């Protein structure tokens, strides 16, 4: 049952869109990682499968879990709902994708890192598998958030709320923008402060890898590659209004970016990603044309 208007220690927001194959394993992993008094809320956004029914049944048997059904199938919109529209108050906030599982000590490690680094607005977890020393060193050096699992301090969430920071609906790179806002200390017109995000090497999450022998997984991978290319262009487009106008430059919807900047986007060679960039660029320009009309 969702506890509102009462501050708790840790609150975990789980984002789920058509995650009937993964959501119970995700929730079981959270159950194994939480301590007494912690809560989680599954933000079931726009699912057309039985994700909601599965979560509802799980919640009936596990009182730390609640369900929020959201009609729009968009993670950024679901993030806005969680931050701004629900009366949830916690010392720290955790954000987890519904196709991932947290390792048993992951949430505790994130909490410990937030206490040990009070200057940090966010703490990022790392994948348990599939990340080599080179990639890990690059992440530690260059920073950033991995949207699969991260934590925000209660103080930073209060700042996000008081500044009415809402992610543009349709934004795919939600973790990139949240990470940048943390590094900017909510002032996009200043330089990054790398102390604002701490990479917690001991906090890990896992997910089931896609299989080249599964037609379902191949289709999923193809769609995911197009989304990665959309994110590539969106990240390019959002920088200018933020640098020019600060937080006031955040659009309500990415379609506004498409309308204003689609004509300036060009296709550049990025290896195999160029094909997906081409498809993403076509989609952006189609939406921009409709918006103009």
PDB file of C-alpha atoms in Angstrom:
ATOM      1  CA  UNK A   1       0.000   0.000   0.000  1.00  0.00           C
ATOM      2  CA  UNK A   2       1.359   3.395  -1.020  1.00  0.00           C
ATOM      3  CA  UNK A   3       2.112   5.551   2.012  1.00  0.00           C
ATOM      4  CA  UNK A   4       1.617   9.236   1.246  1.00  0.00           C
ATOM      5  CA  UNK A   5       2.392  12.372   3.255  1.00  0.00           C
ATOM      6  CA  UNK A   6       4.732  10.352   5.459  1.00  0.00           C
ATOM      7  CA  UNK A   7       8.487  10.476   5.072  1.00  0.00           C
ATOM      8  CA  UNK A   8      10.182   7.105   4.771  1.00  0.00           C
ATOM      9  CA  UNK A   9      13.799   6.068   4.434  1.00  0.00           C
ATOM     10  CA  UNK A  10      14.026   4.634   0.933  1.00  0.00           C
ATOM     11  CA  UNK A  11      11.468   4.766  -1.861  1.00  0.00           C
ATOM     12  CA  UNK A  12      12.014   2.846  -5.099  1.00  0.00           C
ATOM     13  CA  UNK A  13      10.292   3.901  -8.323  1.00  0.00           C
ATOM     14  CA  UNK A  14      10.114   1.087 -10.881  1.00  0.00           C
ATOM     15  CA  UNK A  15       9.344   1.965 -14.500  1.00  0.00           C
ATOM     16  CA  UNK A  16       7.500  -0.716 -16.444  1.00  0.00           C
ATOM     17  CA  UNK A  17       6.143  -0.764 -19.984  1.00  0.00           C
ATOM     18  CA  UNK A  18       5.028  -4.182 -21.257  1.00  0.00           C
ATOM     19  CA  UNK A  19       7.302  -5.958 -18.768  1.00  0.00           C
ATOM     20  CA  UNK A  20       5.159  -9.017 -18.040  1.00  0.00           C
ATOM     21  CA  UNK A  21       8.165 -11.282 -18.679  1.00  0.00           C
ATOM     22  CA  UNK A  22      10.446  -9.459 -16.241  1.00  0.00           C
ATOM     23  CA  UNK A  23       8.499  -7.505 -13.642  1.00  0.00           C
ATOM     24  CA  UNK A  24       8.045 -10.261 -11.024  1.00  0.00           C
ATOM     25  CA  UNK A  25      11.752 -11.128 -11.077  1.00  0.00           C
ATOM     26  CA  UNK A  26      12.472  -7.400 -10.698  1.00  0.00           C
ATOM     27  CA  UNK A  27      10.125  -7.115  -7.710  1.00  0.00           C
ATOM     28  CA  UNK A  28      11.524 -10.243  -6.080  1.00  0.00           C
ATOM     29  CA  UNK A  29      15.011  -8.770  -6.330  1.00  0.00           C
ATOM     30  CA  UNK A  30      13.793  -5.562  -4.701  1.00  0.00           C
ATOM     31  CA  UNK A  31      12.145  -7.602  -1.953  1.00  0.00           C
ATOM     32  CA  UNK A  32      15.509  -9.240  -1.253  1.00  0.00           C
ATOM     33  CA  UNK A  33      17.296  -5.877  -1.207  1.00  0.00           C
ATOM     34  CA  UNK A  34      15.055  -3.634   0.907  1.00  0.00           C
ATOM     35  CA  UNK A  35      15.000  -3.181   4.655  1.00  0.00           C
ATOM     36  CA  UNK A  36      11.979  -2.738   6.925  1.00  0.00           C
ATOM     37  CA  UNK A  37       9.979   0.362   6.089  1.00  0.00           C
ATOM     38  CA  UNK A  38      11.221   0.770   2.524  1.00  0.00           C
ATOM     39  CA  UNK A  39       8.607   0.979  -0.216  1.00  0.00           C
ATOM     40  CA  UNK A  40       8.410   0.673  -3.971  1.00  0.00           C
ATOM     41  CA  UNK A  41       5.928   1.872  -6.552  1.00  0.00           C
ATOM     42  CA  UNK A  42       5.615   0.350 -10.025  1.00  0.00           C
ATOM     43  CA  UNK A  43       4.766   3.026 -12.585  1.00  0.00           C
ATOM     44  CA  UNK A  44       3.041   0.908 -15.212  1.00  0.00           C
ATOM     45  CA  UNK A  45       3.043   3.302 -18.140  1.00  0.00           C
ATOM     46  CA  UNK A  46       1.020   2.487 -21.230  1.00  0.00           C
ATOM     47  CA  UNK A  47       1.380  -1.296 -21.057  1.00  0.00           C
ATOM     48  CA  UNK A  48      -0.777  -3.349 -23.393  1.00  0.00           C
ATOM     49  CA  UNK A  49       0.102  -6.670 -21.727  1.00  0.00           C
ATOM     50  CA  UNK A  50      -0.781  -7.912 -18.226  1.00  0.00           C
ATOM     51  CA  UNK A  51       2.038  -6.135 -16.382  1.00  0.00           C
ATOM     52  CA  UNK A  52      -0.471  -4.282 -14.209  1.00  0.00           C
ATOM     53  CA  UNK A  53      -2.328  -7.441 -13.207  1.00  0.00           C
ATOM     54  CA  UNK A  54       0.905  -9.186 -12.243  1.00  0.00           C
ATOM     55  CA  UNK A  55       2.040  -6.256 -10.106  1.00  0.00           C
ATOM     56  CA  UNK A  56      -1.371  -5.931  -8.480  1.00  0.00           C
ATOM     57  CA  UNK A  57      -1.313  -9.574  -7.424  1.00  0.00           C
ATOM     58  CA  UNK A  58       2.253  -9.231  -6.115  1.00  0.00           C
ATOM     59  CA  UNK A  59       1.296  -6.105  -4.163  1.00  0.00           C
ATOM     60  CA  UNK A  60      -1.596  -7.918  -2.479  1.00  0.00           C
ATOM     61  CA  UNK A  61       0.937 -10.354  -1.011  1.00  0.00           C
ATOM     62  CA  UNK A  62       3.739  -7.826  -0.348  1.00  0.00           C
ATOM     63  CA  UNK A  63       2.724  -4.630   1.425  1.00  0.00           C
ATOM     64  CA  UNK A  64       5.931  -2.765   0.531  1.00  0.00           C
ATOM     65  CA  UNK A  65       4.803  -2.670  -3.111  1.00  0.00           C
ATOM     66  CA  UNK A  66       2.177  -0.491  -4.822  1.00  0.00           C
ATOM     67  CA  UNK A  67       0.982   0.043  -8.381  1.00  0.00           C
ATOM     68  CA  UNK A  68       0.316   3.229 -10.329  1.00  0.00           C
ATOM     69  CA  UNK A  69      -1.213   2.771 -13.776  1.00  0.00           C
ATOM     70  CA  UNK A  70      -0.442   5.591 -16.206  1.00  0.00           C
ATOM     71  CA  UNK A  71      -2.148   5.763 -19.564  1.00  0.00           C
ATOM     72  CA  UNK A  72       0.731   7.379 -21.473  1.00  0.00           C
ATOM     73  CA  UNK A  73       3.459   4.930 -22.438  1.00  0.00           C
ATOM     74  CA  UNK A  74       6.414   7.211 -21.751  1.00  0.00           C
ATOM     75  CA  UNK A  75       9.138   6.869 -19.116  1.00  0.00           C
ATOM     76  CA  UNK A  76       9.870  10.599 -18.862  1.00  0.00           C
ATOM     77  CA  UNK A  77       6.201  11.319 -18.250  1.00  0.00           C
ATOM     78  CA  UNK A  78       6.104   8.566 -15.612  1.00  0.00           C
ATOM     79  CA  UNK A  79       9.156  10.149 -13.934  1.00  0.00           C
ATOM     80  CA  UNK A  80       7.294  13.470 -13.827  1.00  0.00           C
ATOM     81  CA  UNK A  81       4.269  11.790 -12.279  1.00  0.00           C
ATOM     82  CA  UNK A  82       6.410  10.201  -9.584  1.00  0.00           C
ATOM     83  CA  UNK A  83       8.350  13.355  -8.734  1.00  0.00           C
ATOM     84  CA  UNK A  84       5.582  15.943  -8.920  1.00  0.00           C
ATOM     85  CA  UNK A  85       2.110  14.421  -8.884  1.00  0.00           C
ATOM     86  CA  UNK A  86       2.305  11.954  -5.988  1.00  0.00           C
ATOM     87  CA  UNK A  87       2.719  12.861  -2.329  1.00  0.00           C
ATOM     88  CA  UNK A  88       5.833  10.776  -1.776  1.00  0.00           C
ATOM     89  CA  UNK A  89       8.471  11.919   0.714  1.00  0.00           C
ATOM     90  CA  UNK A  90      11.638   9.976   1.452  1.00  0.00           C
ATOM     91  CA  UNK A  91      15.204  10.477   2.626  1.00  0.00           C
ATOM     92  CA  UNK A  92      16.448   9.021  -0.669  1.00  0.00           C
ATOM     93  CA  UNK A  93      14.789   8.034  -3.937  1.00  0.00           C
ATOM     94  CA  UNK A  94      15.774   5.076  -6.127  1.00  0.00           C
ATOM     95  CA  UNK A  95      14.912   4.582  -9.789  1.00  0.00           C
ATOM     96  CA  UNK A  96      14.892   1.153 -11.414  1.00  0.00           C
ATOM     97  CA  UNK A  97      13.866  -0.215 -14.803  1.00  0.00           C
ATOM     98  CA  UNK A  98      11.324  -3.031 -14.694  1.00  0.00           C
ATOM     99  CA  UNK A  99      13.435  -5.344 -16.859  1.00  0.00           C
ATOM    100  CA  UNK A 100      16.328  -5.252 -14.379  1.00  0.00           C
ATOM    101  CA  UNK A 101      17.120  -6.965 -11.104  1.00  0.00           C
ATOM    102  CA  UNK A 102      19.040  -5.396  -8.226  1.00  0.00           C
ATOM    103  CA  UNK A 103      21.703  -7.392  -6.443  1.00  0.00           C
ATOM    104  CA  UNK A 104      20.873  -7.976  -2.745  1.00  0.00           C
ATOM    105  CA  UNK A 105      23.186  -5.256  -1.396  1.00  0.00           C
ATOM    106  CA  UNK A 106      22.719  -2.711  -4.209  1.00  0.00           C
ATOM    107  CA  UNK A 107      20.237  -0.407  -2.484  1.00  0.00           C
ATOM    108  CA  UNK A 108      22.220  -0.440   0.756  1.00  0.00           C
ATOM    109  CA  UNK A 109      25.401   0.437  -1.136  1.00  0.00           C
ATOM    110  CA  UNK A 110      23.668   3.339  -2.884  1.00  0.00           C
ATOM    111  CA  UNK A 111      22.343   4.586   0.449  1.00  0.00           C
ATOM    112  CA  UNK A 112      25.779   4.323   2.033  1.00  0.00           C
ATOM    113  CA  UNK A 113      27.313   6.261  -0.858  1.00  0.00           C
ATOM    114  CA  UNK A 114      24.769   9.074  -0.487  1.00  0.00           C
ATOM    115  CA  UNK A 115      25.625   9.356   3.208  1.00  0.00           C
ATOM    116  CA  UNK A 116      29.381   9.272   2.547  1.00  0.00           C
ATOM    117  CA  UNK A 117      29.156  11.850  -0.253  1.00  0.00           C
ATOM    118  CA  UNK A 118      26.698  14.519   0.930  1.00  0.00           C
ATOM    119  CA  UNK A 119      27.788  16.825  -1.897  1.00  0.00           C
ATOM    120  CA  UNK A 120      26.413  14.325  -4.453  1.00  0.00           C
ATOM    121  CA  UNK A 121      22.932  14.858  -5.859  1.00  0.00           C
ATOM    122  CA  UNK A 122      22.926  11.378  -7.397  1.00  0.00           C
ATOM    123  CA  UNK A 123      24.609   8.006  -7.067  1.00  0.00           C
ATOM    124  CA  UNK A 124      24.886   5.703 -10.059  1.00  0.00           C
ATOM    125  CA  UNK A 125      24.976   1.911 -10.053  1.00  0.00           C
ATOM    126  CA  UNK A 126      26.814  -0.293 -12.542  1.00  0.00           C
ATOM    127  CA  UNK A 127      25.773  -3.433 -14.448  1.00  0.00           C
ATOM    128  CA  UNK A 128      26.831  -6.674 -12.807  1.00  0.00           C
ATOM    129  CA  UNK A 129      27.905  -8.121 -16.157  1.00  0.00           C
ATOM    130  CA  UNK A 130      28.907  -6.819 -19.562  1.00  0.00           C
ATOM    131  CA  UNK A 131      31.090  -3.930 -18.394  1.00  0.00           C
ATOM    132  CA  UNK A 132      34.836  -4.298 -18.701  1.00  0.00           C
ATOM    133  CA  UNK A 133      37.544  -2.405 -16.869  1.00  0.00           C
ATOM    134  CA  UNK A 134      37.955  -0.017 -19.809  1.00  0.00           C
ATOM    135  CA  UNK A 135      34.269   0.916 -19.888  1.00  0.00           C
ATOM    136  CA  UNK A 136      34.152   1.198 -16.109  1.00  0.00           C
ATOM    137  CA  UNK A 137      37.224   3.443 -16.038  1.00  0.00           C
ATOM    138  CA  UNK A 138      35.692   5.645 -18.744  1.00  0.00           C
ATOM    139  CA  UNK A 139      32.463   5.964 -16.757  1.00  0.00           C
ATOM    140  CA  UNK A 140      34.360   6.785 -13.582  1.00  0.00           C
ATOM    141  CA  UNK A 141      36.403   9.371 -15.478  1.00  0.00           C
ATOM    142  CA  UNK A 142      33.655  10.990 -17.570  1.00  0.00           C
ATOM    143  CA  UNK A 143      30.718  10.455 -15.217  1.00  0.00           C
ATOM    144  CA  UNK A 144      27.041  10.013 -15.970  1.00  0.00           C
ATOM    145  CA  UNK A 145      24.017   8.054 -14.840  1.00  0.00           C
ATOM    146  CA  UNK A 146      22.949   4.620 -15.955  1.00  0.00           C
ATOM    147  CA  UNK A 147      19.172   4.868 -16.116  1.00  0.00           C
ATOM    148  CA  UNK A 148      18.682   1.207 -15.182  1.00  0.00           C
ATOM    149  CA  UNK A 149      19.419   1.939 -11.507  1.00  0.00           C
ATOM    150  CA  UNK A 150      20.370   5.152  -9.744  1.00  0.00           C
ATOM    151  CA  UNK A 151      19.519   7.097  -6.597  1.00  0.00           C
ATOM    152  CA  UNK A 152      18.780  10.767  -5.956  1.00  0.00           C
ATOM    153  CA  UNK A 153      19.173  12.483  -2.617  1.00  0.00           C
ATOM    154  CA  UNK A 154      16.058  13.765  -0.912  1.00  0.00           C
ATOM    155  CA  UNK A 155      17.529  17.275  -0.963  1.00  0.00           C
ATOM    156  CA  UNK A 156      17.999  17.183  -4.740  1.00  0.00           C
ATOM    157  CA  UNK A 157      14.461  15.894  -5.293  1.00  0.00           C
ATOM    158  CA  UNK A 158      13.201  18.795  -3.170  1.00  0.00           C
ATOM    159  CA  UNK A 159      15.142  21.151  -5.448  1.00  0.00           C
ATOM    160  CA  UNK A 160      13.683  19.499  -8.556  1.00  0.00           C
ATOM    161  CA  UNK A 161      10.206  19.962  -7.135  1.00  0.00           C
ATOM    162  CA  UNK A 162      10.659  23.559  -6.031  1.00  0.00           C
ATOM    163  CA  UNK A 163      12.136  24.415  -9.451  1.00  0.00           C
ATOM    164  CA  UNK A 164       9.305  22.507 -11.194  1.00  0.00           C
ATOM    165  CA  UNK A 165      11.764  20.549 -13.310  1.00  0.00           C
ATOM    166  CA  UNK A 166       9.798  18.255 -15.611  1.00  0.00           C
ATOM    167  CA  UNK A 167      11.369  16.047 -18.242  1.00  0.00           C
ATOM    168  CA  UNK A 168      10.081  16.649 -21.782  1.00  0.00           C
ATOM    169  CA  UNK A 169       7.467  14.036 -22.642  1.00  0.00           C
ATOM    170  CA  UNK A 170       8.912  11.764 -25.316  1.00  0.00           C
ATOM    171  CA  UNK A 171      12.499  12.292 -24.148  1.00  0.00           C
ATOM    172  CA  UNK A 172      14.365   9.004 -24.430  1.00  0.00           C
ATOM    173  CA  UNK A 173      17.581  10.095 -22.740  1.00  0.00           C
ATOM    174  CA  UNK A 174      15.967  10.736 -19.366  1.00  0.00           C
ATOM    175  CA  UNK A 175      19.054   9.546 -17.496  1.00  0.00           C
ATOM    176  CA  UNK A 176      21.329  11.786 -19.604  1.00  0.00           C
ATOM    177  CA  UNK A 177      19.260  14.879 -18.799  1.00  0.00           C
ATOM    178  CA  UNK A 178      18.870  14.047 -15.107  1.00  0.00           C
ATOM    179  CA  UNK A 179      22.608  13.437 -14.874  1.00  0.00           C
ATOM    180  CA  UNK A 180      23.395  16.726 -16.610  1.00  0.00           C
ATOM    181  CA  UNK A 181      21.003  18.641 -14.350  1.00  0.00           C
ATOM    182  CA  UNK A 182      22.702  17.103 -11.313  1.00  0.00           C
ATOM    183  CA  UNK A 183      26.174  18.039 -12.585  1.00  0.00           C
ATOM    184  CA  UNK A 184      24.926  21.571 -13.355  1.00  0.00           C
ATOM    185  CA  UNK A 185      23.394  21.871  -9.883  1.00  0.00           C
ATOM    186  CA  UNK A 186      20.195  22.821 -11.779  1.00  0.00           C
ATOM    187  CA  UNK A 187      21.955  25.700 -13.537  1.00  0.00           C
ATOM    188  CA  UNK A 188      22.604  24.644 -17.170  1.00  0.00           C
ATOM    189  CA  UNK A 189      24.458  27.886 -17.833  1.00  0.00           C
ATOM    190  CA  UNK A 190      27.360  26.898 -15.611  1.00  0.00           C
ATOM    191  CA  UNK A 191      30.039  24.199 -15.896  1.00  0.00           C
ATOM    192  CA  UNK A 192      29.639  20.662 -14.616  1.00  0.00           C
ATOM    193  CA  UNK A 193      30.606  19.936 -11.032  1.00  0.00           C
ATOM    194  CA  UNK A 194      31.763  16.323 -11.135  1.00  0.00           C
ATOM    195  CA  UNK A 195      31.254  15.899  -7.384  1.00  0.00           C
ATOM    196  CA  UNK A 196      27.485  15.977  -7.904  1.00  0.00           C
ATOM    197  CA  UNK A 197      27.302  12.352  -9.134  1.00  0.00           C
ATOM    198  CA  UNK A 198      29.136   9.525  -7.431  1.00  0.00           C
ATOM    199  CA  UNK A 199      29.661   6.255  -9.302  1.00  0.00           C
ATOM    200  CA  UNK A 200      29.124   3.452  -6.808  1.00  0.00           C
ATOM    201  CA  UNK A 201      31.123   0.444  -7.988  1.00  0.00           C
ATOM    202  CA  UNK A 202      29.622  -1.826  -5.335  1.00  0.00           C
ATOM    203  CA  UNK A 203      25.987  -1.193  -6.319  1.00  0.00           C
ATOM    204  CA  UNK A 204      25.096  -3.522  -9.167  1.00  0.00           C
ATOM    205  CA  UNK A 205      22.094  -4.542 -11.247  1.00  0.00           C
ATOM    206  CA  UNK A 206      21.548  -7.301 -13.775  1.00  0.00           C
ATOM    207  CA  UNK A 207      19.294  -7.924 -16.756  1.00  0.00           C
ATOM    208  CA  UNK A 208      18.688 -10.793 -19.136  1.00  0.00           C
ATOM    209  CA  UNK A 209      20.699 -10.311 -22.342  1.00  0.00           C
ATOM    210  CA  UNK A 210      18.961 -10.457 -25.706  1.00  0.00           C
ATOM    211  CA  UNK A 211      19.398 -13.600 -27.764  1.00  0.00           C
ATOM    212  CA  UNK A 212      20.273 -13.618 -31.483  1.00  0.00           C
ATOM    213  CA  UNK A 213      18.257 -16.845 -31.720  1.00  0.00           C
ATOM    214  CA  UNK A 214      15.031 -15.190 -30.588  1.00  0.00           C
ATOM    215  CA  UNK A 215      12.915 -13.425 -33.209  1.00  0.00           C
ATOM    216  CA  UNK A 216      11.248 -11.440 -30.407  1.00  0.00           C
ATOM    217  CA  UNK A 217      14.635 -10.289 -29.097  1.00  0.00           C
ATOM    218  CA  UNK A 218      15.890  -9.375 -32.582  1.00  0.00           C
ATOM    219  CA  UNK A 219      12.811  -7.204 -33.165  1.00  0.00           C
ATOM    220  CA  UNK A 220      13.308  -5.644 -29.745  1.00  0.00           C
ATOM    221  CA  UNK A 221      16.965  -4.939 -30.518  1.00  0.00           C
ATOM    222  CA  UNK A 222      16.077  -3.319 -33.856  1.00  0.00           C
ATOM    223  CA  UNK A 223      13.523  -1.008 -32.221  1.00  0.00           C
ATOM    224  CA  UNK A 224      15.966  -0.272 -29.409  1.00  0.00           C
ATOM    225  CA  UNK A 225      18.647   0.795 -31.890  1.00  0.00           C
ATOM    226  CA  UNK A 226      16.227   3.287 -33.451  1.00  0.00           C
ATOM    227  CA  UNK A 227      15.450   4.646 -29.978  1.00  0.00           C
ATOM    228  CA  UNK A 228      19.182   5.021 -29.295  1.00  0.00           C
ATOM    229  CA  UNK A 229      19.471   7.083 -32.483  1.00  0.00           C
ATOM    230  CA  UNK A 230      16.474   9.197 -31.447  1.00  0.00           C
ATOM    231  CA  UNK A 231      18.203   9.775 -28.131  1.00  0.00           C
ATOM    232  CA  UNK A 232      21.362  10.790 -30.010  1.00  0.00           C
ATOM    233  CA  UNK A 233      19.483  13.541 -31.856  1.00  0.00           C
ATOM    234  CA  UNK A 234      17.393  14.584 -28.859  1.00  0.00           C
ATOM    235  CA  UNK A 235      20.512  15.106 -26.747  1.00  0.00           C
ATOM    236  CA  UNK A 236      21.903  17.338 -29.479  1.00  0.00           C
ATOM    237  CA  UNK A 237      18.733  19.403 -29.754  1.00  0.00           C
ATOM    238  CA  UNK A 238      18.112  19.983 -26.061  1.00  0.00           C
ATOM    239  CA  UNK A 239      21.512  21.555 -25.332  1.00  0.00           C
ATOM    240  CA  UNK A 240      20.867  24.854 -27.090  1.00  0.00           C
ATOM    241  CA  UNK A 241      17.652  25.911 -25.268  1.00  0.00           C
ATOM    242  CA  UNK A 242      19.125  24.873 -21.911  1.00  0.00           C
ATOM    243  CA  UNK A 243      22.310  26.855 -22.423  1.00  0.00           C
ATOM    244  CA  UNK A 244      20.377  29.850 -23.736  1.00  0.00           C
ATOM    245  CA  UNK A 245      17.488  29.963 -21.264  1.00  0.00           C
ATOM    246  CA  UNK A 246      18.452  27.682 -18.372  1.00  0.00           C
ATOM    247  CA  UNK A 247      15.697  25.559 -16.869  1.00  0.00           C
ATOM    248  CA  UNK A 248      13.126  27.746 -18.621  1.00  0.00           C
ATOM    249  CA  UNK A 249      14.404  26.268 -21.880  1.00  0.00           C
ATOM    250  CA  UNK A 250      13.108  22.806 -21.032  1.00  0.00           C
ATOM    251  CA  UNK A 251      10.272  22.030 -23.487  1.00  0.00           C
ATOM    252  CA  UNK A 252       7.133  20.269 -22.304  1.00  0.00           C
ATOM    253  CA  UNK A 253       7.394  17.767 -25.172  1.00  0.00           C
ATOM    254  CA  UNK A 254      10.187  16.703 -27.518  1.00  0.00           C
ATOM    255  CA  UNK A 255       7.918  17.573 -30.446  1.00  0.00           C
ATOM    256  CA  UNK A 256       8.695  21.196 -29.664  1.00  0.00           C
ATOM    257  CA  UNK A 257      12.385  20.468 -30.230  1.00  0.00           C
ATOM    258  CA  UNK A 258      11.543  18.674 -33.469  1.00  0.00           C
ATOM    259  CA  UNK A 259       9.499  21.603 -34.711  1.00  0.00           C
ATOM    260  CA  UNK A 260      12.219  24.132 -33.917  1.00  0.00           C
ATOM    261  CA  UNK A 261      15.355  22.217 -34.893  1.00  0.00           C
ATOM    262  CA  UNK A 262      14.518  19.331 -37.249  1.00  0.00           C
ATOM    263  CA  UNK A 263      15.613  21.362 -40.262  1.00  0.00           C
ATOM    264  CA  UNK A 264      19.079  21.793 -38.753  1.00  0.00           C
ATOM    265  CA  UNK A 265      19.732  18.085 -38.217  1.00  0.00           C
ATOM    266  CA  UNK A 266      22.001  16.285 -40.661  1.00  0.00           C
ATOM    267  CA  UNK A 267      23.059  12.702 -41.124  1.00  0.00           C
ATOM    268  CA  UNK A 268      26.693  11.928 -40.325  1.00  0.00           C
ATOM    269  CA  UNK A 269      28.626   8.695 -40.661  1.00  0.00           C
ATOM    270  CA  UNK A 270      28.549   6.672 -37.422  1.00  0.00           C
ATOM    271  CA  UNK A 271      29.264   3.215 -38.735  1.00  0.00           C
ATOM    272  CA  UNK A 272      26.373   0.764 -38.490  1.00  0.00           C
ATOM    273  CA  UNK A 273      24.471   3.308 -36.368  1.00  0.00           C
ATOM    274  CA  UNK A 274      24.143   5.500 -39.456  1.00  0.00           C
ATOM    275  CA  UNK A 275      21.288   3.315 -40.738  1.00  0.00           C
ATOM    276  CA  UNK A 276      19.351   3.729 -37.493  1.00  0.00           C
ATOM    277  CA  UNK A 277      20.175   7.442 -37.430  1.00  0.00           C
ATOM    278  CA  UNK A 278      18.593   7.707 -40.872  1.00  0.00           C
ATOM    279  CA  UNK A 279      15.401   6.021 -39.674  1.00  0.00           C
ATOM    280  CA  UNK A 280      15.309   8.191 -36.555  1.00  0.00           C
ATOM    281  CA  UNK A 281      15.865  11.354 -38.570  1.00  0.00           C
ATOM    282  CA  UNK A 282      12.998  10.434 -40.895  1.00  0.00           C
ATOM    283  CA  UNK A 283      10.733   9.954 -37.881  1.00  0.00           C
ATOM    284  CA  UNK A 284      11.767  13.292 -36.370  1.00  0.00           C
ATOM    285  CA  UNK A 285      11.107  15.182 -39.594  1.00  0.00           C
ATOM    286  CA  UNK A 286       7.755  13.473 -40.103  1.00  0.00           C
ATOM    287  CA  UNK A 287       6.651  14.548 -36.633  1.00  0.00           C
ATOM    288  CA  UNK A 288       8.016  18.077 -37.206  1.00  0.00           C
ATOM    289  CA  UNK A 289       6.064  18.397 -40.467  1.00  0.00           C
ATOM    290  CA  UNK A 290       2.849  17.323 -38.751  1.00  0.00           C
ATOM    291  CA  UNK A 291       3.492  19.762 -35.933  1.00  0.00           C
ATOM    292  CA  UNK A 292       4.087  22.594 -38.388  1.00  0.00           C
ATOM    293  CA  UNK A 293       0.826  21.803 -40.164  1.00  0.00           C
TER     294      UNK A 293
END
